[in-house]
Short mmCIF file of C-alpha atoms in Angstrom, two decimals:
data_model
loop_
_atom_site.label_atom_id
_atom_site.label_comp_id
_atom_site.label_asym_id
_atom_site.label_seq_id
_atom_site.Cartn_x
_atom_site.Cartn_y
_atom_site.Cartn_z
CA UNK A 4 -19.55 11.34 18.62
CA UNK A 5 -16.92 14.13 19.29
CA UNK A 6 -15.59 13.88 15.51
CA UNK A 7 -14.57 10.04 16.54
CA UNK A 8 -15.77 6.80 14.12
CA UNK A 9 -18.67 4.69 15.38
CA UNK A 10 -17.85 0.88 15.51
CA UNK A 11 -20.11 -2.09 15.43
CA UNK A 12 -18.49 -4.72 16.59
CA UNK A 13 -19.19 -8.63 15.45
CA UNK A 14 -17.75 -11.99 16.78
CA UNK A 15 -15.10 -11.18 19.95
CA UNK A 16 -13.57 -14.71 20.06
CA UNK A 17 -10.01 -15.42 20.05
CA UNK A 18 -8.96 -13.36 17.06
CA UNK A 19 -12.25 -10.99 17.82
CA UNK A 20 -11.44 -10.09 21.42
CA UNK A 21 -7.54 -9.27 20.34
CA UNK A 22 -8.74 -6.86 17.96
CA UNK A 23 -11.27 -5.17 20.07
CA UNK A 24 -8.98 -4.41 22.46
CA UNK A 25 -6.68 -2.57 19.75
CA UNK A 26 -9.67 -0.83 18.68
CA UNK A 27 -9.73 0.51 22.91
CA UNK A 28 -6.10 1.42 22.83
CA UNK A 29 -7.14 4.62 20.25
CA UNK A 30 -8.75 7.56 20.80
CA UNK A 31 -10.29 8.26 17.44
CA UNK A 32 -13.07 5.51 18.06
CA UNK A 33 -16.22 4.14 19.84
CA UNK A 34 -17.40 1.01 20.41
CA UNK A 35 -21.15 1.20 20.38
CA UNK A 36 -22.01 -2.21 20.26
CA UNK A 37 -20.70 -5.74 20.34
CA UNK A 38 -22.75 -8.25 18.75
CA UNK A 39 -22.50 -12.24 18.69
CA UNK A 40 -24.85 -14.68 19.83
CA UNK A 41 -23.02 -16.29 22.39
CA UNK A 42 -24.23 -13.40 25.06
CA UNK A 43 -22.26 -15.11 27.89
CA UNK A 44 -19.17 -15.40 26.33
CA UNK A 45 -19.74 -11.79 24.51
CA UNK A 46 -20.30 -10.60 28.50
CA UNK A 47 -17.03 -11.81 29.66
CA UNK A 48 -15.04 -10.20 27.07
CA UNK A 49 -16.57 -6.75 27.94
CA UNK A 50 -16.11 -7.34 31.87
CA UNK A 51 -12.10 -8.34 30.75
CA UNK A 52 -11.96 -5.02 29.09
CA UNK A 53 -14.31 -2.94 31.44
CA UNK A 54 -16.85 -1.97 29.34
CA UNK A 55 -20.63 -2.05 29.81
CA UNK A 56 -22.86 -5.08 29.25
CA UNK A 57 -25.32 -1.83 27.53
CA UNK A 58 -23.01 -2.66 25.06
CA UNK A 59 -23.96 -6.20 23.92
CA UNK A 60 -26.64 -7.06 21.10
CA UNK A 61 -27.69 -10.08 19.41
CA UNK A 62 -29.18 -8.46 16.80
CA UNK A 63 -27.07 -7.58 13.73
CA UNK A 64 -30.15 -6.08 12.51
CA UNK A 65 -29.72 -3.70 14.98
CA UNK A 66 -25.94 -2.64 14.37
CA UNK A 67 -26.22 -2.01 10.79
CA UNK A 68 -29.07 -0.06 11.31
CA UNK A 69 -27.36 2.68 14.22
CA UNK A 70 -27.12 5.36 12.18
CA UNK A 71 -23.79 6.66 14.48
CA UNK A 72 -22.25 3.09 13.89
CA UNK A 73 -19.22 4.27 10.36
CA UNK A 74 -17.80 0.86 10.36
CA UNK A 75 -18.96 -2.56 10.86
CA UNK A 76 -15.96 -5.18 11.83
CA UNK A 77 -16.69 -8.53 10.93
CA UNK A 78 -14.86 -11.21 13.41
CA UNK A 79 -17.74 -13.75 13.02
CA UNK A 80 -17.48 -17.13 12.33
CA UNK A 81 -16.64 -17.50 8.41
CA UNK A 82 -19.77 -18.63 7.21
CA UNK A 83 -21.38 -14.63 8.34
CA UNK A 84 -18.43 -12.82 6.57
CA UNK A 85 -20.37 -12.72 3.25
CA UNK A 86 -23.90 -12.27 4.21
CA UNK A 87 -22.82 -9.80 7.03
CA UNK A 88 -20.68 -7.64 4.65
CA UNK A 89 -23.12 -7.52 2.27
CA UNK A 90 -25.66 -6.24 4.25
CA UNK A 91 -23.09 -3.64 5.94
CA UNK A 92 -22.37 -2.45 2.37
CA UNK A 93 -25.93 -1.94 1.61
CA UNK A 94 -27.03 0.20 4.63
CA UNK A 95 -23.93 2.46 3.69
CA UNK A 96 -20.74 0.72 6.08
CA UNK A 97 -17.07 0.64 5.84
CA UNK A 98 -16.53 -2.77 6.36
CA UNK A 99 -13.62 -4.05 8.20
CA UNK A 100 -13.75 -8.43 7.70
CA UNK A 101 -11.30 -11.20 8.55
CA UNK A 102 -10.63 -13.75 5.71
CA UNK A 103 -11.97 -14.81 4.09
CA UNK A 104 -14.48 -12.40 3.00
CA UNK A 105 -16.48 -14.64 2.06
CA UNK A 106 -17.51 -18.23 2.05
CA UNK A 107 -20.11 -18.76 -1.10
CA UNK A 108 -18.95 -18.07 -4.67
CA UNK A 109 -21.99 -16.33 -4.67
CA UNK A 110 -22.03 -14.15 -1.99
CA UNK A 111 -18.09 -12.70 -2.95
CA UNK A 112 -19.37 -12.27 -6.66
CA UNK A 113 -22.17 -9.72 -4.88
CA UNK A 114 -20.17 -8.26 -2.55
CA UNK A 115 -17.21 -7.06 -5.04
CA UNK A 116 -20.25 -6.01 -7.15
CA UNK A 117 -21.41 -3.89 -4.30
CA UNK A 118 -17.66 -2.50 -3.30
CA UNK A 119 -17.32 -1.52 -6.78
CA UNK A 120 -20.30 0.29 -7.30
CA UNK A 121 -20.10 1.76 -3.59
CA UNK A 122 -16.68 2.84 -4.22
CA UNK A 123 -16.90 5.93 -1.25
CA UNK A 124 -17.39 3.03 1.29
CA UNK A 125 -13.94 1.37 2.35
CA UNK A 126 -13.64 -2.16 2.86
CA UNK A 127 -10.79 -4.55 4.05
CA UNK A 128 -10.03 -8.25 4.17
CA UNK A 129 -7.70 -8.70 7.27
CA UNK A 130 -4.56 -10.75 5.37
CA UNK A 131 -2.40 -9.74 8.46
CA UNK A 132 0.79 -11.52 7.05
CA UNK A 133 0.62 -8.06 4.43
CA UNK A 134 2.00 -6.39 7.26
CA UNK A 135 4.61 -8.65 9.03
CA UNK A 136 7.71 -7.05 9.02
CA UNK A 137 10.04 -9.49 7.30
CA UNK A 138 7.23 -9.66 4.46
CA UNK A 139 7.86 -5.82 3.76
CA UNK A 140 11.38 -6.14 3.93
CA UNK A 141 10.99 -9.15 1.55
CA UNK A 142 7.98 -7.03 -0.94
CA UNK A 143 10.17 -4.23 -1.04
CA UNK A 144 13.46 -6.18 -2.35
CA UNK A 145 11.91 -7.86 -4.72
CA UNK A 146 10.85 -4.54 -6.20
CA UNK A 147 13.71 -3.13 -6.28
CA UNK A 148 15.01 -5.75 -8.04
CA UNK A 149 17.59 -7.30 -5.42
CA UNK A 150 16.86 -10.53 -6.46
CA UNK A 151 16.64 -10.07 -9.87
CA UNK A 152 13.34 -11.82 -11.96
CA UNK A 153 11.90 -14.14 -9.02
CA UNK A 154 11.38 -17.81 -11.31
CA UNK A 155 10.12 -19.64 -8.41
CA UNK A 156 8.53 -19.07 -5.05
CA UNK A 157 7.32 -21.20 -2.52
CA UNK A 158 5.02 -20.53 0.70
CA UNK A 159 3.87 -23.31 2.83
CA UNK A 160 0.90 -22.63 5.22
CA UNK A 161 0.88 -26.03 7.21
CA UNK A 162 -0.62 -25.15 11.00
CA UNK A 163 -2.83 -27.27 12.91
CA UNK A 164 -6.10 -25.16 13.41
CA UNK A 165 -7.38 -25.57 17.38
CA UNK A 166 -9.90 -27.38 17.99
CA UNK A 167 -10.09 -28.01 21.54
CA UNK A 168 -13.26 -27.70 23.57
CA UNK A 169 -15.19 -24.22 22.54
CA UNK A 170 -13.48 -24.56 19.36
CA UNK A 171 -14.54 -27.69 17.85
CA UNK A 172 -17.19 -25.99 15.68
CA UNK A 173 -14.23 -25.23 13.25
CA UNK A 174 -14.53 -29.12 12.21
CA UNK A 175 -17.76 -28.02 10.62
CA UNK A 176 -17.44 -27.29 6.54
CA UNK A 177 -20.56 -25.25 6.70
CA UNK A 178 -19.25 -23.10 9.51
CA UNK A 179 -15.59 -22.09 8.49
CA UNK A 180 -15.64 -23.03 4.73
CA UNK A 181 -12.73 -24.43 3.01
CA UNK A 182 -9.27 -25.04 3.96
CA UNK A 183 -8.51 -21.76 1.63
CA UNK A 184 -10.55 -19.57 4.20
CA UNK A 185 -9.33 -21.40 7.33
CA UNK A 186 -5.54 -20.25 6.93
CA UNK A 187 -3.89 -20.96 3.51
CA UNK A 188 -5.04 -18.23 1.96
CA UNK A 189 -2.16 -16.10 3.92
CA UNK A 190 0.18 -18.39 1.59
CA UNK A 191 -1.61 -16.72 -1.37
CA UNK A 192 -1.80 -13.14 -0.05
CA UNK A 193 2.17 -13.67 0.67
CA UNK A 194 2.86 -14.90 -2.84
CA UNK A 195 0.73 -12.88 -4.52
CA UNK A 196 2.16 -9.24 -2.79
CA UNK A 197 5.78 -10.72 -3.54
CA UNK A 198 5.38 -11.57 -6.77
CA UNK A 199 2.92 -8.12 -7.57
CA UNK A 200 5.82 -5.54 -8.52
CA UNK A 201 6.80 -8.18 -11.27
CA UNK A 202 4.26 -10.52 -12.94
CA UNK A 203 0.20 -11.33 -12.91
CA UNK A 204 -1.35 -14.94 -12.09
CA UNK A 205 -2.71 -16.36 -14.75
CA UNK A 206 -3.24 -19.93 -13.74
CA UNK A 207 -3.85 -22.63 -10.75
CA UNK A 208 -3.40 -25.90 -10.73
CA UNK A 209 -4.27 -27.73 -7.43
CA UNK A 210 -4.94 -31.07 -5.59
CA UNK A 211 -6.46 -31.78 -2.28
CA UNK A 212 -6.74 -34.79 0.46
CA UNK A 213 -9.57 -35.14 3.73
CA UNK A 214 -7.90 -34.40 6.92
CA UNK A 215 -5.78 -37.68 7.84
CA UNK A 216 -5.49 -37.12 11.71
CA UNK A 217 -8.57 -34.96 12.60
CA UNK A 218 -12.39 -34.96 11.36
CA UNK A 219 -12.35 -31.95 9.84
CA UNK A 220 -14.86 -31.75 6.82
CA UNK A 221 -13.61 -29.49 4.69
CA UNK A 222 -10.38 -31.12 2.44
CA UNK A 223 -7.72 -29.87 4.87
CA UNK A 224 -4.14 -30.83 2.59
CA UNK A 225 -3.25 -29.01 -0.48
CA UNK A 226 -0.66 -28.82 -3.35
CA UNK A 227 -1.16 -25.45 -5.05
CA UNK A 228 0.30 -24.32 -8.35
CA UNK A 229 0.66 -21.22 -9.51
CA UNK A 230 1.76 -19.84 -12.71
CA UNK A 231 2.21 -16.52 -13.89
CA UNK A 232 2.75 -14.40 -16.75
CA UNK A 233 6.22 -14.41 -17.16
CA UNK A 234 6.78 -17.64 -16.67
CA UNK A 235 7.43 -17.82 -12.72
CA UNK A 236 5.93 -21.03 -10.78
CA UNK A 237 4.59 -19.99 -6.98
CA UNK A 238 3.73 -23.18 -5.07
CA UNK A 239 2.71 -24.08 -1.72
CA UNK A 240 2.08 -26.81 0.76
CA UNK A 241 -1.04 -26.10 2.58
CA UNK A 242 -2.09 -28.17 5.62
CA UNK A 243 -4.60 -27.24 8.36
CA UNK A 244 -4.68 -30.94 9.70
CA UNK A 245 -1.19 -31.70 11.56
CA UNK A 246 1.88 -30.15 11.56
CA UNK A 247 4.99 -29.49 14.19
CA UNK A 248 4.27 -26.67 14.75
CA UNK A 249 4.06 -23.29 12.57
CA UNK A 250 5.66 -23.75 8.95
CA UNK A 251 5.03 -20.67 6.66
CA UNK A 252 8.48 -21.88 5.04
CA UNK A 253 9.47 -19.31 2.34
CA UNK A 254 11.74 -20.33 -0.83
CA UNK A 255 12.07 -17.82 -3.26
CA UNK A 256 14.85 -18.06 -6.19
CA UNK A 257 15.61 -15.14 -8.67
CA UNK A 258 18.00 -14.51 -11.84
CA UNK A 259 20.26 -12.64 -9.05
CA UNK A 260 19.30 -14.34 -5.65
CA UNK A 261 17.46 -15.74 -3.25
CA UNK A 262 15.51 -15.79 0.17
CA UNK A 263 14.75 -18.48 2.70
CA UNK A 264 12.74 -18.50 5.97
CA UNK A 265 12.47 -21.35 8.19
CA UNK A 266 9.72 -20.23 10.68
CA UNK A 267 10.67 -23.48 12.61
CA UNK A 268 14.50 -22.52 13.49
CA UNK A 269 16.04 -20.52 16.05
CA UNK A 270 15.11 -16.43 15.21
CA UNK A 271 18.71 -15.13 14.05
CA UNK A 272 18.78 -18.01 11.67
CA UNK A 273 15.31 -17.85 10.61
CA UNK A 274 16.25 -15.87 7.29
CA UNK A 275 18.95 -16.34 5.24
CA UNK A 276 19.42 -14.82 1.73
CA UNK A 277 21.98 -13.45 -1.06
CA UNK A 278 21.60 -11.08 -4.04
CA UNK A 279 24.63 -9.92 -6.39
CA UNK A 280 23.05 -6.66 -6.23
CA UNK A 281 23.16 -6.21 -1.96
CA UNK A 282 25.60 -8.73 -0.81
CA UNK A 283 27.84 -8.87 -3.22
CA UNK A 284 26.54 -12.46 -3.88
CA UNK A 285 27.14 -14.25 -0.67
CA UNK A 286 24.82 -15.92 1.87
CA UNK A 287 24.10 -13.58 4.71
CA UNK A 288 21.60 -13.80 8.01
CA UNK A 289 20.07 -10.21 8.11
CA UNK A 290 18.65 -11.38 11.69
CA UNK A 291 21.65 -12.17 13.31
CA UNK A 292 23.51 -8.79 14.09
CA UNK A 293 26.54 -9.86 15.25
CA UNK A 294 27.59 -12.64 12.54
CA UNK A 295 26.45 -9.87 9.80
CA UNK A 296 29.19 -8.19 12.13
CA UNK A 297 31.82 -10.34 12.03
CA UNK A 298 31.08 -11.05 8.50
CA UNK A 299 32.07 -7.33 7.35
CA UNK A 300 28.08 -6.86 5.97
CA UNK A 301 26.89 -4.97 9.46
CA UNK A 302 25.28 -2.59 7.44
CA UNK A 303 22.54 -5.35 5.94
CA UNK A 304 21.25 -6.49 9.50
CA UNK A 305 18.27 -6.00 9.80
CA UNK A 306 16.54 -4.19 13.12
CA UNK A 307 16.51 -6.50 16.41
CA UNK A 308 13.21 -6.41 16.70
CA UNK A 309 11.61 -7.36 12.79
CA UNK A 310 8.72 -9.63 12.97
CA UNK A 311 8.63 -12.69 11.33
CA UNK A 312 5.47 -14.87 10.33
CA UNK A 313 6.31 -18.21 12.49
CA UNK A 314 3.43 -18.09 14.98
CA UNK A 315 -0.65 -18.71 14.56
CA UNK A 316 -1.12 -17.10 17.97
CA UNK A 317 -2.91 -13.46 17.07
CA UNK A 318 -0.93 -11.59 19.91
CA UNK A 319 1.98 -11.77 17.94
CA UNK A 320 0.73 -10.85 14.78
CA UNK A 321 0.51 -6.94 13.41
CA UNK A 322 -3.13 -6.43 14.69
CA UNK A 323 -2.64 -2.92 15.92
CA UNK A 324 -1.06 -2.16 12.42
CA UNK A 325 -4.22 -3.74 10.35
CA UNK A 326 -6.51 -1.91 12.76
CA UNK A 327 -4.61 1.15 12.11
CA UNK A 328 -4.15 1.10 8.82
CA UNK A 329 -8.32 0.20 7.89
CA UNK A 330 -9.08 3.19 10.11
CA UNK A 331 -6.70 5.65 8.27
CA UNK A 332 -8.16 4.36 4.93
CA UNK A 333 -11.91 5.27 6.19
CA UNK A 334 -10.41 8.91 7.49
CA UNK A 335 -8.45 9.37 3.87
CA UNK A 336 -11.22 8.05 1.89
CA UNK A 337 -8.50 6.19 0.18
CA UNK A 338 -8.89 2.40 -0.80
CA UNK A 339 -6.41 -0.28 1.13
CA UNK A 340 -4.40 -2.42 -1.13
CA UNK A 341 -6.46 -4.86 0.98
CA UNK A 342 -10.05 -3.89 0.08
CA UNK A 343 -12.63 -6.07 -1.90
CA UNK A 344 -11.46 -4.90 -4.88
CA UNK A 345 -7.67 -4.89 -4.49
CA UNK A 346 -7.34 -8.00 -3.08
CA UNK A 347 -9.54 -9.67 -5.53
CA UNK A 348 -6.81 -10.89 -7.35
CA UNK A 349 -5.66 -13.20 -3.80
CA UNK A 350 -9.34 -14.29 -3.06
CA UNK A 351 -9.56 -15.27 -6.79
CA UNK A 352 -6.56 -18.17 -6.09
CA UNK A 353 -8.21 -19.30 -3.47
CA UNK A 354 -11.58 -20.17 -5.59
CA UNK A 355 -9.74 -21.21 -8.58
CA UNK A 356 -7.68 -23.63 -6.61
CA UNK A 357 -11.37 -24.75 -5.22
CA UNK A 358 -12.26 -24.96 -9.36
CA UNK A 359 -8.60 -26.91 -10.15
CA UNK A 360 -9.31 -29.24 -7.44
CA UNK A 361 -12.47 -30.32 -8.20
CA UNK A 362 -11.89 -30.64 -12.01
CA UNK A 363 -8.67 -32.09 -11.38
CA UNK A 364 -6.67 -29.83 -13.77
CA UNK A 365 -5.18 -26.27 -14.30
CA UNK A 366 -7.75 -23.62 -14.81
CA UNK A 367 -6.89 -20.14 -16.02
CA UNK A 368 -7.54 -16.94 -14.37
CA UNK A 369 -9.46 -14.73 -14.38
CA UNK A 370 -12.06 -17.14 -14.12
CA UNK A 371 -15.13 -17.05 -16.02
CA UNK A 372 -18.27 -17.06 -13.07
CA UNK A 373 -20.75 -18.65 -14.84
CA UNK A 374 -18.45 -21.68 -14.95
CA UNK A 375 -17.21 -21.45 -11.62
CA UNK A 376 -20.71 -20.54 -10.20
CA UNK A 377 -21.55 -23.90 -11.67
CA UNK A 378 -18.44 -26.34 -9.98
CA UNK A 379 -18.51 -24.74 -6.64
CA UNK A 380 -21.89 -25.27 -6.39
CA UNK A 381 -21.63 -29.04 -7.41
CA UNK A 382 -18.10 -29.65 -4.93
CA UNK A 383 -20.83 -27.58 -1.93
CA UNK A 384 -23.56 -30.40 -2.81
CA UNK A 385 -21.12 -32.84 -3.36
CA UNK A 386 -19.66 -32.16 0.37
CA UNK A 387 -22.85 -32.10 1.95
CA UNK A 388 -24.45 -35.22 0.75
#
């Protein structure tokens, strides 16, 4: 192993084959196997990035069991992120997984159990928008108080998931989950990390609609609510069904400013935002360099090339940073702000907005299992009657 960490490999689909080939770009690791059961599609992938067919495996069974294999990535389909996990945990993995981490109530309830008990092993839920540039910059004013105390914040998630050809199995509830696990739980992670430095979640209130353009059979259009402990309101509009393109529209209003990002706009006017504290008050585009020029507030543009959440396509996104930063966290031994446990508090709105929807009122976090063990399982045989 020449001192470098064994990787098993799971799912290298779209988002799946991306991250593999960050994984090849580093010299710390090894690939020593890539499982999925689709062995002609898994084969193509490996002849794209020249590595040996020796490599392939159907057999989970078998990964979790390689004794060289340190870390098990989890790109399946969403349905395997919770038994898969699981049974990395208990054979003694890290466990790299893409949201959500899991699909059953049940299964997340055992798998926090198990990365709380286990807490030596390092796990990660893969909320890449954590490490988008302009939702650093964004994090990181907000604790510093730029804005002031943030009263309301909005995040919209509204992207038409593909479904063309290969892809139509994301239609299927069973398969992907919820609409929660199939993209707008970014929204969450982004309102939750902006809103961390100053106040807790302590309720959801949501509603939900079927898909009105595509079959999809999860409910693909949500209103979420979220209230917090000092009296803030987070909301967003979720919509996995149709939209024109990308909107992960940000609104976000303090005691001392505000921030706006309009994903669907041209880039130097993408952001715009003010704060008595840094601009002295006015309206300023940190993306456009040369009006923050001509404006005499230079000094608050931001770099040329600060990334901005307003594409679903995975090549843009911060893969090589996620991928980075789960691997340091294994060689540290220390715990990601995105592990099981840390980001319990983000997984936690998505299945209480499950709970609000299906009771079709506010419900208060943290919630109680029993109770939610009970209506998820009713709204899952509900759905597949």
């Amino acid at each position: 192993m020449n001192g470098k960490l064994g990787i098993g490999f799971v799912g290298v689909g779209w988002m799946g084959s991306v991250q593999l080939k960050r994984l090849l770009e580093r010299d710390d690791v090894e690939v020593r196997h890539v499982c999925q059961p689709d062995k002609p599609g898994a084969l193509r992938v490996l002849d794209e990035l020249g590595l040996p067919h020796s490599l392939y495996t159907p057999d989970y069974d078998q990964v979790v069991a390689d004794k060289g294999i340190d870390c098990v990535w989890l790109v399946s389909p969403n349905r395997f992120h919770g038994p898969q996990s699981i049974q990395a945990l208990q054979a003694g993995k890290h466990v790299f997984c893409e949201k959500p981490c899991a699909t059953k109530y049940d299964e997340y309830c055992t798998q926090l159990e198990l990365a709380r008990s286990n807490p030596r092993l390092m796990t990660f839920v893969d909320y890449i928008l954590y490490f988008d540039a302009m939702e650093q910059n964004l994090r990181e004013m907000v604790a510093r108080d730029e804005f002031g105390a943030i009263t309301q914040i909005q995040v919209n998630y509204r992207h038409p998931i593909n479904i063309a050809g290969d892809k139509a199995w994301k239609l299927s509830r069973e398969v992907m989950g919820d609409a929660m696990g199939m993209g707008i739980i970014h929204s969450l992670s982004v309102i939750y990390w902006i809103m961390q430095s100053q106040a807790r979640p302590v309720s959801v209130f949501a509603s939900a609609m079927p898909a009105q353009v595509r079959p999809f059979e999860a409910l693909s259009i949500w209103n979420i609510q979220i209230h917090f402990d000092n009296g803030a309101t987070g909301f967003c509009f979720g919509n996995i069904d149709t939209s024109k393109g990308y909107d992960a529209y940000h609104n976000l209003s303090g005691t001392k400013g505000g921030f706006i990002f309009d994903s669907q706009t041209d880039h130097s006017h993408k952001v715009r935002l003010w704060s008595e504290k840094a601009t002295d008050g006015r309206w300023i585009y940190p993306l456009d360099a040369a009006r923050c020029e001509r404006e005499g507030v230079g000094q608050l543009a931001w770099p040329a090339d600060t990334s901005t959440p307003d594409s679903g396509d995975v090549i843009h996104h911060q893969t090589a940073e996620a991928v980075g930063h789960f691997l340091e966290c294994v060689k540290s031994g220390r715990q990601s702000p995105l592990s099981f446990v840390n980001a319990a508090p983000i997984t936690e709105l998505g299945w209480a907005a499950l709970v609000s929807a299906e009771l079709k009122r506010p419900v208060e976090l943290p919630l109680e299992p029993a109770a939610a063990r009970e209506i998820l399982a009713r709204a899952d045989s509900a759905a597949s009657a």
